[in-house]
């Protein structure tokens, strides 16, 4: 491979990673990612871009000499079935509710094209919460869920980081998000924080979407669970995940939900496993330690956790508190976050 070819491959990788951030809304390596549609101009963007940004430009468009890293693409990513390519690396755009019924042949971004696909997503999440059966769409490692970050924090305010410039000079956010102004006003509109829910302005009123997610504060945890299953290459039914159709300790005394990014407790053929989809760490636990973890993550205070562990294991509260403190310190788990309502039953006592 020649030096030029190596450079081409590297820039294609940069483009693919930047597009992933743009689709999901999850910032990793770049401050902002701009997708410039075919027919749009990037000429006036120097004042708002930095060396930490990436500019995704259609092949054949005007030269870009600003500070951002420029990557050329072919294709489009706006309508159902569109495909966008960096060299041979490509991604297709599909509607969430249709993705289960189409043949996935490569990286695919799924988004909510209308309220029916939004409802399908919520229904799938409810089924997983109740039964532990997850939708195949979100277990396929080739699939990216658009605007994923907003689902976990729909009210959180942030300045735009995934920006689209249209051929008519309009500026919007993400795959199908809110129109936030004209390209001439970009320096001003990029300073205005927007709630995550703005990512779906075209499918339903914001108050409806916020109400849907307010009743499902566990959605972020659900998305982490799908990451866990992909990390462990688990098929539905291969393991039981606490909080999704199963609970190791069902004593009716829990008052909290596990924090969104806490490790997951699973029961597998090999025993109890604590697995973290963020750090990729996995640990085999004894039944007693698994019990302590399950209780700690569903108790809002250490005192409540100690009381529940003491009752479950038949030990003193002081002994139980020592076990809980050790689990919190050594295993990377945390006390639960108090739920808006009492947690729903998720299984029977094992």
Short mmCIF file of C-alpha atoms in Angstrom, two decimals:
data_model
loop_
_atom_site.label_atom_id
_atom_site.label_comp_id
_atom_site.label_asym_id
_atom_site.label_seq_id
_atom_site.Cartn_x
_atom_site.Cartn_y
_atom_site.Cartn_z
CA UNK A 1 0.00 0.00 0.00
CA UNK A 2 1.37 3.42 -0.94
CA UNK A 3 1.59 6.37 1.44
CA UNK A 4 -1.28 8.05 -0.44
CA UNK A 5 -3.38 4.91 -0.12
CA UNK A 6 -2.59 4.71 3.60
CA UNK A 7 -3.67 8.34 3.99
CA UNK A 8 -6.87 7.62 2.10
CA UNK A 9 -7.70 4.68 4.34
CA UNK A 10 -6.98 6.71 7.48
CA UNK A 11 -9.21 9.59 6.41
CA UNK A 12 -11.98 7.15 5.54
CA UNK A 13 -11.74 5.75 9.06
CA UNK A 14 -11.92 9.26 10.48
CA UNK A 15 -15.03 9.87 8.39
CA UNK A 16 -16.67 6.61 9.49
CA UNK A 17 -16.01 7.32 13.17
CA UNK A 18 -17.20 10.91 12.85
CA UNK A 19 -20.38 9.80 11.08
CA UNK A 20 -21.05 7.36 13.91
CA UNK A 21 -20.88 10.25 16.38
CA UNK A 22 -23.12 12.35 14.14
CA UNK A 23 -25.74 9.57 13.90
CA UNK A 24 -25.83 8.58 17.57
CA UNK A 25 -25.20 12.00 19.10
CA UNK A 26 -22.60 10.41 21.39
CA UNK A 27 -19.48 12.58 21.44
CA UNK A 28 -16.23 10.68 21.55
CA UNK A 29 -13.34 12.16 19.60
CA UNK A 30 -14.81 15.30 18.05
CA UNK A 31 -16.37 18.49 19.35
CA UNK A 32 -18.73 18.85 16.39
CA UNK A 33 -19.43 16.92 13.22
CA UNK A 34 -20.94 18.72 10.21
CA UNK A 35 -22.69 16.82 7.41
CA UNK A 36 -22.85 19.04 4.34
CA UNK A 37 -25.56 17.84 1.94
CA UNK A 38 -25.06 17.70 -1.82
CA UNK A 39 -25.62 21.21 -3.16
CA UNK A 40 -24.85 22.91 0.17
CA UNK A 41 -21.82 25.15 0.66
CA UNK A 42 -19.21 25.00 3.43
CA UNK A 43 -17.53 28.23 2.35
CA UNK A 44 -18.68 30.32 5.31
CA UNK A 45 -17.97 27.82 8.08
CA UNK A 46 -14.39 28.77 8.96
CA UNK A 47 -15.55 31.09 11.73
CA UNK A 48 -17.46 28.34 13.58
CA UNK A 49 -15.22 25.30 13.08
CA UNK A 50 -12.10 24.18 14.92
CA UNK A 51 -9.40 21.56 14.53
CA UNK A 52 -11.44 19.25 16.79
CA UNK A 53 -14.35 19.25 14.33
CA UNK A 54 -14.96 17.07 11.27
CA UNK A 55 -16.52 18.30 8.05
CA UNK A 56 -18.24 15.59 5.96
CA UNK A 57 -18.36 16.97 2.41
CA UNK A 58 -19.85 15.51 -0.77
CA UNK A 59 -17.32 14.44 -3.37
CA UNK A 60 -16.93 17.13 -6.02
CA UNK A 61 -18.07 20.02 -3.81
CA UNK A 62 -16.07 23.22 -3.44
CA UNK A 63 -12.65 22.99 -1.76
CA UNK A 64 -12.66 23.41 2.02
CA UNK A 65 -9.66 25.12 3.63
CA UNK A 66 -10.93 25.67 7.15
CA UNK A 67 -9.47 24.27 10.40
CA UNK A 68 -11.74 21.20 10.65
CA UNK A 69 -10.73 17.81 9.26
CA UNK A 70 -12.46 17.42 5.88
CA UNK A 71 -13.63 14.00 4.68
CA UNK A 72 -15.29 13.44 1.31
CA UNK A 73 -18.27 11.13 0.93
CA UNK A 74 -20.50 9.78 -1.83
CA UNK A 75 -24.23 9.25 -1.62
CA UNK A 76 -26.71 10.72 0.85
CA UNK A 77 -28.24 10.05 4.27
CA UNK A 78 -31.62 11.73 4.49
CA UNK A 79 -34.39 9.49 3.12
CA UNK A 80 -35.36 5.89 3.75
CA UNK A 81 -32.91 3.55 2.00
CA UNK A 82 -30.24 6.22 1.39
CA UNK A 83 -26.61 5.11 1.53
CA UNK A 84 -23.51 7.17 2.30
CA UNK A 85 -19.97 5.98 1.54
CA UNK A 86 -16.39 6.83 2.47
CA UNK A 87 -14.55 4.85 -0.16
CA UNK A 88 -15.84 1.31 0.37
CA UNK A 89 -17.10 2.00 3.89
CA UNK A 90 -20.80 2.72 3.82
CA UNK A 91 -23.92 3.06 5.97
CA UNK A 92 -27.58 2.72 5.02
CA UNK A 93 -30.52 4.59 6.57
CA UNK A 94 -33.59 2.62 7.65
CA UNK A 95 -36.74 3.24 9.64
CA UNK A 96 -36.72 1.58 13.08
CA UNK A 97 -39.94 -0.35 12.58
CA UNK A 98 -38.85 -1.63 9.14
CA UNK A 99 -35.31 -2.68 10.09
CA UNK A 100 -36.50 -6.00 11.52
CA UNK A 101 -37.93 -6.99 8.14
CA UNK A 102 -35.15 -5.97 5.78
CA UNK A 103 -31.92 -7.80 5.09
CA UNK A 104 -29.07 -6.10 6.93
CA UNK A 105 -25.97 -6.41 4.75
CA UNK A 106 -23.73 -3.81 6.37
CA UNK A 107 -23.65 -0.88 8.80
CA UNK A 108 -27.17 0.52 9.12
CA UNK A 109 -28.50 3.59 10.92
CA UNK A 110 -32.06 3.21 12.18
CA UNK A 111 -34.14 6.22 13.15
CA UNK A 112 -37.74 7.18 13.85
CA UNK A 113 -39.27 8.39 10.62
CA UNK A 114 -42.72 8.85 12.15
CA UNK A 115 -44.68 8.36 15.34
CA UNK A 116 -45.46 4.73 14.51
CA UNK A 117 -41.77 3.80 14.52
CA UNK A 118 -41.36 5.73 17.79
CA UNK A 119 -44.20 3.66 19.29
CA UNK A 120 -42.63 0.46 17.97
CA UNK A 121 -39.39 1.33 19.77
CA UNK A 122 -41.21 2.01 23.04
CA UNK A 123 -43.23 -1.20 22.71
CA UNK A 124 -40.06 -3.22 22.13
CA UNK A 125 -38.47 -1.64 25.19
CA UNK A 126 -41.51 -2.49 27.32
CA UNK A 127 -41.40 -6.12 26.16
CA UNK A 128 -37.71 -6.36 27.04
CA UNK A 129 -38.33 -4.79 30.43
CA UNK A 130 -41.12 -7.25 31.17
CA UNK A 131 -39.80 -10.47 29.62
CA UNK A 132 -36.06 -10.11 28.98
CA UNK A 133 -36.61 -10.61 25.23
CA UNK A 134 -34.85 -7.87 23.27
CA UNK A 135 -35.61 -6.78 19.67
CA UNK A 136 -33.27 -8.35 17.13
CA UNK A 137 -32.84 -4.91 15.55
CA UNK A 138 -30.88 -3.60 18.54
CA UNK A 139 -28.86 -6.79 19.05
CA UNK A 140 -27.29 -6.66 15.59
CA UNK A 141 -23.79 -5.14 15.96
CA UNK A 142 -24.10 -3.59 12.50
CA UNK A 143 -26.99 -1.36 13.57
CA UNK A 144 -26.65 2.14 15.02
CA UNK A 145 -29.65 3.72 16.74
CA UNK A 146 -29.90 7.35 15.67
CA UNK A 147 -29.93 10.02 18.37
CA UNK A 148 -29.30 7.42 21.03
CA UNK A 149 -27.81 9.97 23.44
CA UNK A 150 -31.04 11.98 23.45
CA UNK A 151 -33.07 8.93 24.49
CA UNK A 152 -31.12 8.64 27.73
CA UNK A 153 -31.39 12.38 28.52
CA UNK A 154 -34.25 13.97 26.55
CA UNK A 155 -34.44 17.09 28.74
CA UNK A 156 -30.69 17.68 28.99
CA UNK A 157 -29.53 20.92 27.37
CA UNK A 158 -26.49 20.95 25.09
CA UNK A 159 -25.25 23.13 22.28
CA UNK A 160 -25.56 21.39 18.88
CA UNK A 161 -22.77 18.95 18.03
CA UNK A 162 -24.28 17.00 15.12
CA UNK A 163 -25.08 19.56 12.43
CA UNK A 164 -26.55 19.18 8.95
CA UNK A 165 -26.36 21.87 6.26
CA UNK A 166 -29.01 21.54 3.56
CA UNK A 167 -28.84 22.55 -0.08
CA UNK A 168 -31.22 25.46 0.61
CA UNK A 169 -29.10 26.91 3.40
CA UNK A 170 -31.01 25.52 6.37
CA UNK A 171 -29.28 24.12 9.45
CA UNK A 172 -30.66 21.18 11.40
CA UNK A 173 -29.42 18.75 14.03
CA UNK A 174 -28.76 15.05 13.62
CA UNK A 175 -30.38 12.67 11.18
CA UNK A 176 -33.89 14.14 11.21
CA UNK A 177 -33.77 16.70 14.01
CA UNK A 178 -35.00 20.23 14.49
CA UNK A 179 -34.36 23.03 12.00
CA UNK A 180 -32.38 25.58 14.02
CA UNK A 181 -31.85 28.38 11.51
CA UNK A 182 -30.06 29.55 8.39
CA UNK A 183 -26.39 28.94 7.61
CA UNK A 184 -25.76 32.71 7.75
CA UNK A 185 -26.83 32.65 11.42
CA UNK A 186 -24.69 29.64 12.32
CA UNK A 187 -22.33 31.46 14.73
CA UNK A 188 -25.35 32.45 16.83
CA UNK A 189 -27.48 29.29 16.65
CA UNK A 190 -24.59 27.04 17.63
CA UNK A 191 -24.40 28.80 21.00
CA UNK A 192 -28.04 28.06 21.90
CA UNK A 193 -28.48 24.91 24.05
CA UNK A 194 -31.21 22.53 22.90
CA UNK A 195 -32.92 19.70 24.78
CA UNK A 196 -32.23 16.17 23.56
CA UNK A 197 -35.87 15.79 22.53
CA UNK A 198 -35.24 18.27 19.68
CA UNK A 199 -33.78 15.31 17.78
CA UNK A 200 -37.32 14.15 16.93
CA UNK A 201 -39.18 17.39 16.25
CA UNK A 202 -40.70 16.01 13.05
CA UNK A 203 -42.49 12.96 14.53
CA UNK A 204 -44.55 14.28 17.47
CA UNK A 205 -44.90 17.32 19.77
CA UNK A 206 -42.08 17.61 22.29
CA UNK A 207 -44.39 17.37 25.29
CA UNK A 208 -45.73 14.03 24.03
CA UNK A 209 -42.23 12.63 23.52
CA UNK A 210 -41.07 13.90 26.92
CA UNK A 211 -44.09 12.33 28.61
CA UNK A 212 -43.34 9.01 26.91
CA UNK A 213 -39.78 9.02 28.21
CA UNK A 214 -40.64 10.42 31.65
CA UNK A 215 -42.68 7.27 32.22
CA UNK A 216 -39.73 5.16 31.15
CA UNK A 217 -36.72 6.51 33.03
CA UNK A 218 -35.09 3.11 32.51
CA UNK A 219 -34.71 3.58 28.73
CA UNK A 220 -31.04 4.49 29.11
CA UNK A 221 -30.47 1.30 31.08
CA UNK A 222 -32.32 -0.64 28.39
CA UNK A 223 -29.96 0.67 25.71
CA UNK A 224 -26.98 -0.26 27.87
CA UNK A 225 -28.45 -3.77 28.17
CA UNK A 226 -28.51 -4.11 24.38
CA UNK A 227 -24.84 -3.10 24.35
CA UNK A 228 -24.18 -5.76 26.96
CA UNK A 229 -25.79 -8.46 24.85
CA UNK A 230 -23.75 -7.43 21.83
CA UNK A 231 -20.58 -7.34 23.91
CA UNK A 232 -21.16 -10.87 25.23
CA UNK A 233 -22.67 -12.07 21.94
CA UNK A 234 -25.73 -13.25 23.80
CA UNK A 235 -28.84 -14.41 22.01
CA UNK A 236 -32.23 -13.96 23.62
CA UNK A 237 -32.65 -16.62 26.29
CA UNK A 238 -28.93 -17.32 26.71
CA UNK A 239 -28.78 -15.46 30.05
CA UNK A 240 -31.02 -13.64 32.49
CA UNK A 241 -30.31 -9.95 33.06
CA UNK A 242 -31.47 -8.36 36.26
CA UNK A 243 -34.11 -5.72 35.66
CA UNK A 244 -35.26 -7.28 32.40
CA UNK A 245 -37.71 -10.08 33.09
CA UNK A 246 -35.74 -11.31 36.09
CA UNK A 247 -34.64 -10.23 39.54
CA UNK A 248 -32.32 -12.17 41.82
CA UNK A 249 -33.85 -10.57 44.91
CA UNK A 250 -37.57 -9.83 44.80
CA UNK A 251 -38.32 -8.89 48.39
CA UNK A 252 -40.68 -5.97 47.61
CA UNK A 253 -38.35 -3.64 49.52
CA UNK A 254 -36.45 -2.06 46.64
CA UNK A 255 -36.95 1.67 46.15
CA UNK A 256 -34.53 2.44 43.32
CA UNK A 257 -33.26 1.53 39.85
CA UNK A 258 -29.62 0.69 39.04
CA UNK A 259 -27.74 3.73 37.71
CA UNK A 260 -27.75 3.82 33.91
CA UNK A 261 -24.05 3.05 33.50
CA UNK A 262 -23.65 0.59 36.35
CA UNK A 263 -22.48 -2.96 35.53
CA UNK A 264 -25.14 -5.60 34.93
CA UNK A 265 -25.77 -8.69 37.01
CA UNK A 266 -26.49 -11.75 34.88
CA UNK A 267 -27.30 -15.37 35.55
CA UNK A 268 -25.67 -17.65 32.97
CA UNK A 269 -24.88 -21.33 32.60
CA UNK A 270 -21.50 -20.54 34.23
CA UNK A 271 -23.06 -18.80 37.23
CA UNK A 272 -23.55 -15.18 38.21
CA UNK A 273 -21.57 -12.65 36.18
CA UNK A 274 -21.12 -8.91 36.69
CA UNK A 275 -20.48 -7.35 33.28
CA UNK A 276 -19.87 -3.75 32.27
CA UNK A 277 -20.53 -2.82 28.60
CA UNK A 278 -18.61 0.46 29.04
CA UNK A 279 -15.34 -0.93 30.39
CA UNK A 280 -15.86 -4.45 28.93
CA UNK A 281 -14.98 -5.88 32.35
CA UNK A 282 -16.52 -9.23 33.41
CA UNK A 283 -16.35 -10.92 36.80
CA UNK A 284 -17.73 -14.22 38.10
CA UNK A 285 -19.53 -13.72 41.42
CA UNK A 286 -20.46 -16.05 44.24
CA UNK A 287 -24.21 -16.34 44.96
CA UNK A 288 -23.76 -14.28 48.15
CA UNK A 289 -21.88 -11.48 46.36
CA UNK A 290 -24.46 -11.51 43.57
CA UNK A 291 -27.18 -11.05 46.17
CA UNK A 292 -25.36 -8.09 47.70
CA UNK A 293 -24.91 -6.48 44.28
CA UNK A 294 -28.58 -6.98 43.36
CA UNK A 295 -29.71 -5.39 46.61
CA UNK A 296 -27.23 -2.51 46.55
CA UNK A 297 -28.21 -1.48 43.02
CA UNK A 298 -31.92 -1.39 43.87
CA UNK A 299 -31.59 0.44 47.21
CA UNK A 300 -31.31 4.21 47.30
CA UNK A 301 -29.26 4.21 50.52
CA UNK A 302 -26.60 2.04 52.11
CA UNK A 303 -28.78 1.70 55.21
CA UNK A 304 -31.67 0.21 53.25
CA UNK A 305 -29.32 -2.10 51.34
CA UNK A 306 -27.79 -3.36 54.61
CA UNK A 307 -31.23 -4.00 56.09
CA UNK A 308 -32.32 -5.98 53.01
CA UNK A 309 -29.07 -7.98 52.80
CA UNK A 310 -29.29 -8.83 56.50
CA UNK A 311 -32.84 -10.07 56.06
CA UNK A 312 -32.01 -12.06 52.91
CA UNK A 313 -28.79 -13.71 54.18
CA UNK A 314 -29.78 -14.08 57.82
CA UNK A 315 -26.87 -12.02 59.16
CA UNK A 316 -26.54 -8.93 61.36
CA UNK A 317 -27.06 -5.48 59.89
CA UNK A 318 -23.46 -4.52 60.71
CA UNK A 319 -22.17 -7.56 58.81
CA UNK A 320 -24.49 -6.76 55.93
CA UNK A 321 -23.30 -3.16 55.82
CA UNK A 322 -19.69 -4.34 55.62
CA UNK A 323 -20.57 -6.58 52.66
CA UNK A 324 -22.38 -3.73 50.91
CA UNK A 325 -19.49 -1.31 51.41
CA UNK A 326 -17.06 -3.88 50.05
CA UNK A 327 -19.20 -4.45 46.95
CA UNK A 328 -19.54 -0.73 46.28
CA UNK A 329 -15.79 -0.21 46.67
CA UNK A 330 -14.47 -3.24 44.79
CA UNK A 331 -16.95 -3.99 42.04
CA UNK A 332 -17.78 -0.60 40.56
CA UNK A 333 -21.46 -0.77 41.50
CA UNK A 334 -23.40 2.04 43.13
CA UNK A 335 -26.50 2.59 45.19
CA UNK A 336 -29.57 2.86 43.02
CA UNK A 337 -31.19 6.08 41.88
CA UNK A 338 -34.61 6.57 43.39
CA UNK A 339 -37.29 5.79 40.83
CA UNK A 340 -40.10 8.25 40.10
CA UNK A 341 -42.50 5.42 40.87
CA UNK A 342 -42.08 2.09 42.58
CA UNK A 343 -40.08 -0.32 40.39
CA UNK A 344 -42.20 -2.72 38.38
CA UNK A 345 -41.98 -6.42 39.24
CA UNK A 346 -39.27 -8.02 37.12
CA UNK A 347 -39.37 -11.64 38.14
CA UNK A 348 -39.52 -14.01 41.05
CA UNK A 349 -37.17 -14.59 43.91
CA UNK A 350 -34.47 -17.01 42.83
#
